[in-house]
Tab-separated table of C-alpha atoms in Angstrom:
chain	number	residue	atom	x	y	z
A	1	ALA	CA	219.158	20.515	56.374
A	2	LEU	CA	218.164	19.437	52.987
A	3	GLN	CA	219.511	17.100	50.344
A	4	GLU	CA	218.946	16.620	46.743
A	5	VAL	CA	218.675	20.516	46.090
A	6	THR	CA	218.897	21.396	42.426
A	7	ARG	CA	219.636	24.428	40.390
A	8	ASN	CA	215.912	24.311	39.401
A	9	THR	CA	214.660	24.106	42.892
A	10	ILE	CA	217.271	26.635	44.979
A	11	GLY	CA	215.378	29.871	43.731
A	12	VAL	CA	212.071	28.545	45.213
A	13	ILE	CA	213.563	27.164	48.424
A	14	GLU	CA	215.525	30.444	49.146
A	15	LYS	CA	212.417	32.513	48.527
A	16	ARG	CA	210.167	30.193	50.671
A	17	PHE	CA	212.743	29.621	53.345
A	18	THR	CA	213.752	33.327	53.570
A	19	ALA	CA	209.861	34.186	53.829
A	20	GLY	CA	209.473	31.569	56.473
A	21	GLY	CA	212.252	33.186	58.662
A	22	TYR	CA	215.302	31.088	57.696
A	23	VAL	CA	218.599	32.271	56.427
A	24	ASP	CA	221.190	30.251	54.579
A	25	THR	CA	224.387	29.251	56.261
A	26	GLU	CA	226.397	29.794	53.265
A	27	LYS	CA	227.274	32.966	51.247
A	28	SER	CA	226.513	31.490	48.007
A	29	GLN	CA	223.273	29.653	46.777
A	30	ILE	CA	224.977	27.190	44.660
A	31	PRO	CA	228.337	25.439	45.616
A	32	PRO	CA	231.536	26.557	43.916
A	33	TYR	CA	232.218	23.408	42.092
A	34	PRO	CA	230.155	21.695	39.577
A	35	HIS	CA	226.992	19.837	40.603
A	36	ASP	CA	225.572	18.181	37.774
A	37	SER	CA	222.430	16.684	39.441
A	38	TYR	CA	221.979	17.925	43.287
A	39	PHE	CA	223.409	19.366	46.338
A	40	THR	CA	222.623	19.835	49.876
A	41	LYS	CA	221.876	23.022	51.841
A	42	CYS	CA	221.476	24.033	55.604
A	43	TYR	CA	219.468	26.838	56.943
A	44	ILE	CA	218.978	28.255	60.361
A	45	ARG	CA	215.974	30.321	61.703
A	46	ARG	CA	216.610	34.052	61.940
A	47	ASP	CA	215.193	34.387	65.364
A	48	SER	CA	217.130	31.399	66.864
A	49	PRO	CA	219.678	32.045	69.533
A	50	TRP	CA	222.183	30.064	67.423
A	51	ARG	CA	224.343	31.843	64.992
A	52	CYS	CA	226.319	30.399	62.104
A	53	THR	CA	229.783	31.492	62.998
A	54	THR	CA	231.482	29.409	59.835
A	55	SER	CA	230.376	26.994	57.167
A	56	SER	CA	232.424	24.832	54.762
A	57	ARG	CA	231.838	22.585	51.902
A	58	VAL	CA	234.347	19.621	51.074
A	59	PRO	CA	233.809	17.243	48.219
A	60	PHE	CA	234.590	13.863	48.602
A	61	ALA	CA	237.430	12.931	46.326
A	62	ALA	CA	236.468	9.708	44.996
A	63	SER	CA	232.646	10.585	44.702
A	64	ARG	CA	231.173	9.570	41.148
A	65	MET	CA	228.006	11.314	42.347
A	66	THR	CA	229.585	14.844	43.199
A	67	ARG	CA	228.954	14.091	46.880
A	68	ASP	CA	230.234	16.453	49.578
A	69	LEU	CA	230.237	17.333	53.189
A	70	LEU	CA	228.460	20.508	54.292
A	71	THR	CA	229.784	21.373	57.922
A	72	VAL	CA	228.364	24.462	59.798
A	73	SER	CA	229.778	25.687	63.265
A	74	LEU	CA	227.260	27.365	65.532
A	75	SER	CA	227.531	29.545	68.504
A	76	GLY	CA	224.599	29.610	71.039
A	77	PRO	CA	223.570	30.844	74.361
A	78	ILE	CA	225.755	31.177	77.251
A	79	GLY	CA	228.904	30.552	75.032
A	80	LEU	CA	227.641	26.963	73.853
A	81	SER	CA	228.812	25.940	70.517
A	82	ALA	CA	227.635	23.235	68.155
A	83	ARG	CA	228.962	21.497	64.802
A	84	ILE	CA	226.496	20.291	62.390
A	85	ALA	CA	227.256	18.327	59.188
A	86	ASN	CA	224.991	17.484	56.304
A	87	THR	CA	225.547	15.170	53.715
A	88	HIS	CA	224.133	12.789	50.888
A	89	LEU	CA	226.156	9.681	50.628
A	90	GLU	CA	226.801	7.630	47.518
A	91	SER	CA	223.874	5.456	46.775
A	92	THR	CA	223.241	2.036	45.295
A	93	GLY	CA	225.018	-1.246	46.350
A	94	PRO	CA	228.102	-1.221	44.041
A	95	GLU	CA	229.029	1.912	45.873
A	96	GLN	CA	228.968	0.568	49.247
A	97	ALA	CA	232.736	0.725	49.830
A	98	GLN	CA	232.735	4.543	48.693
A	99	ARG	CA	229.637	5.271	51.045
A	100	LEU	CA	231.408	3.831	53.970
A	101	ALA	CA	234.629	5.738	53.175
A	102	GLN	CA	232.474	8.684	53.030
A	103	LEU	CA	230.547	7.928	56.391
A	104	ARG	CA	234.011	7.385	58.127
A	105	SER	CA	235.217	10.727	56.801
A	106	ALA	CA	232.070	12.615	57.587
A	107	MET	CA	232.272	11.215	61.200
A	108	ALA	CA	235.633	12.048	61.826
A	109	ALA	CA	235.220	15.756	60.611
A	110	VAL	CA	232.022	16.188	62.773
A	111	ALA	CA	233.156	14.608	65.776
A	112	GLY	CA	236.799	15.162	65.470
A	113	ALA	CA	239.025	17.325	67.868
A	114	PRO	CA	238.241	19.860	68.957
A	115	ALA	CA	234.865	18.800	69.556
A	116	PRO	CA	232.126	21.075	70.521
A	117	PRO	CA	229.804	20.271	73.278
A	118	PHE	CA	227.133	19.253	70.673
A	119	CYS	CA	227.931	17.726	67.065
A	120	ALA	CA	225.496	15.793	64.701
A	121	LEU	CA	225.982	14.376	61.120
A	122	ILE	CA	222.417	14.302	59.429
A	123	GLY	CA	221.415	13.593	55.941
A	124	ASP	CA	220.563	11.007	53.176
A	125	LEU	CA	223.110	8.687	54.300
A	126	ASN	CA	221.884	5.873	52.181
A	127	LEU	CA	222.712	3.459	54.829
A	128	GLY	CA	221.366	-0.163	54.844
A	129	ALA	CA	221.458	-3.453	56.929
A	130	LYS	CA	224.476	-4.530	54.988
A	131	ASP	CA	226.329	-1.237	55.955
A	132	GLN	CA	227.250	-2.201	59.586
A	133	VAL	CA	227.774	1.283	60.743
A	134	GLN	CA	227.583	0.857	64.511
A	135	ASP	CA	231.309	0.091	64.845
A	136	ILE	CA	232.067	3.354	62.839
A	137	ALA	CA	229.890	5.545	64.764
A	138	ALA	CA	230.992	4.218	68.245
A	139	ARG	CA	234.612	4.812	67.295
A	140	HIS	CA	233.592	8.584	67.030
A	141	GLY	CA	231.307	8.495	70.103
A	142	LEU	CA	228.247	9.264	67.871
A	143	GLU	CA	224.843	7.765	68.748
A	144	ASP	CA	222.102	7.043	66.060
A	145	ALA	CA	219.169	9.316	66.992
A	146	PHE	CA	216.577	6.725	65.868
A	147	GLY	CA	218.301	3.863	68.013
A	148	SER	CA	219.815	0.730	66.676
A	149	GLU	CA	217.490	-1.694	68.303
A	150	LYS	CA	214.296	-3.312	66.782
A	151	PRO	CA	211.851	-1.778	66.267
A	152	LEU	CA	213.767	1.560	66.583
A	153	ARG	CA	216.063	1.291	63.533
A	154	TYR	CA	213.550	1.539	60.991
A	155	THR	CA	213.905	5.170	60.363
A	156	TRP	CA	211.710	5.238	57.234
A	157	ASP	CA	208.605	3.549	58.976
A	158	CYS	CA	206.343	5.671	61.300
A	159	ASN	CA	204.357	2.439	61.769
A	160	THR	CA	207.386	0.669	63.227
A	161	ASN	CA	209.668	3.123	64.728
A	162	LEU	CA	208.594	3.949	68.346
A	163	ASN	CA	210.783	7.018	68.593
A	164	VAL	CA	209.206	8.460	65.232
A	165	GLN	CA	205.927	7.819	66.745
A	166	ARG	CA	206.738	9.710	69.901
A	167	MET	CA	208.350	12.574	67.819
A	168	LEU	CA	205.088	13.034	65.659
A	169	GLY	CA	202.898	12.703	68.946
A	170	MET	CA	200.561	9.949	67.420
A	171	PRO	CA	200.355	6.067	67.421
A	172	ALA	CA	201.232	5.824	63.906
A	173	GLY	CA	202.292	7.744	61.184
A	174	PRO	CA	202.854	7.866	57.332
A	175	LYS	CA	205.378	5.636	55.575
A	176	CYS	CA	208.097	8.075	54.684
A	177	ARG	CA	211.807	8.555	54.853
A	178	PHE	CA	213.395	10.327	57.632
A	179	ASP	CA	216.953	11.063	57.195
A	180	ARG	CA	219.597	9.744	59.515
A	181	CYS	CA	221.321	11.444	62.429
A	182	TYR	CA	224.298	10.583	64.450
A	183	PHE	CA	225.038	12.988	67.272
A	184	LYS	CA	227.073	13.180	70.205
A	185	VAL	CA	226.564	15.343	73.379
A	186	SER	CA	229.616	15.990	75.626
A	187	GLU	CA	228.949	15.531	79.402
A	188	ALA	CA	230.749	19.023	79.879
A	189	SER	CA	227.450	20.820	78.099
A	190	GLY	CA	225.297	19.274	80.729
A	191	GLY	CA	223.286	17.695	77.961
A	192	THR	CA	221.659	14.470	77.594
A	193	THR	CA	221.293	11.723	75.145
A	194	ALA	CA	217.898	10.696	76.413
A	195	GLY	CA	214.843	11.487	74.444
């Protein structure tokens, strides 16, 4: 899942991802409505047991930054299914109310009925400490993949976030930004939220 793809970079991304064995989850390279700056994209490995069954892109109506929600439905082995949504929410402090409205809408869309065994909202959510998203996520049964306890909540800092350190397999990592991921695994899927 990518955010901040531009009309100038999509050709290079498509060429490299195709060569690397990935396929675009959408029929068109560029979203059908105007994107003056950048947009999101989702790709899946060609040899993955998961297949994209549908994808949809819905603009956030009140967005001043042409933000939208790209939702992909997947079918997998032994009849499993998943729903993945990728977004880039409104940024900056003055846009907090709009960002939280977008977050509520995105979480409802990804975790709403009928919910598949696995669903995830990923992307550049531009969430800060002032945004207080735990209640919003809990309402939709979604968990923060990086955790919410100190020092796990610092998703952008590989030197502080123990989950990121475990994922990278090293005691400390580079200072960089990891996009957020909220997910839900149903008990019926036999899945677990641990690790």
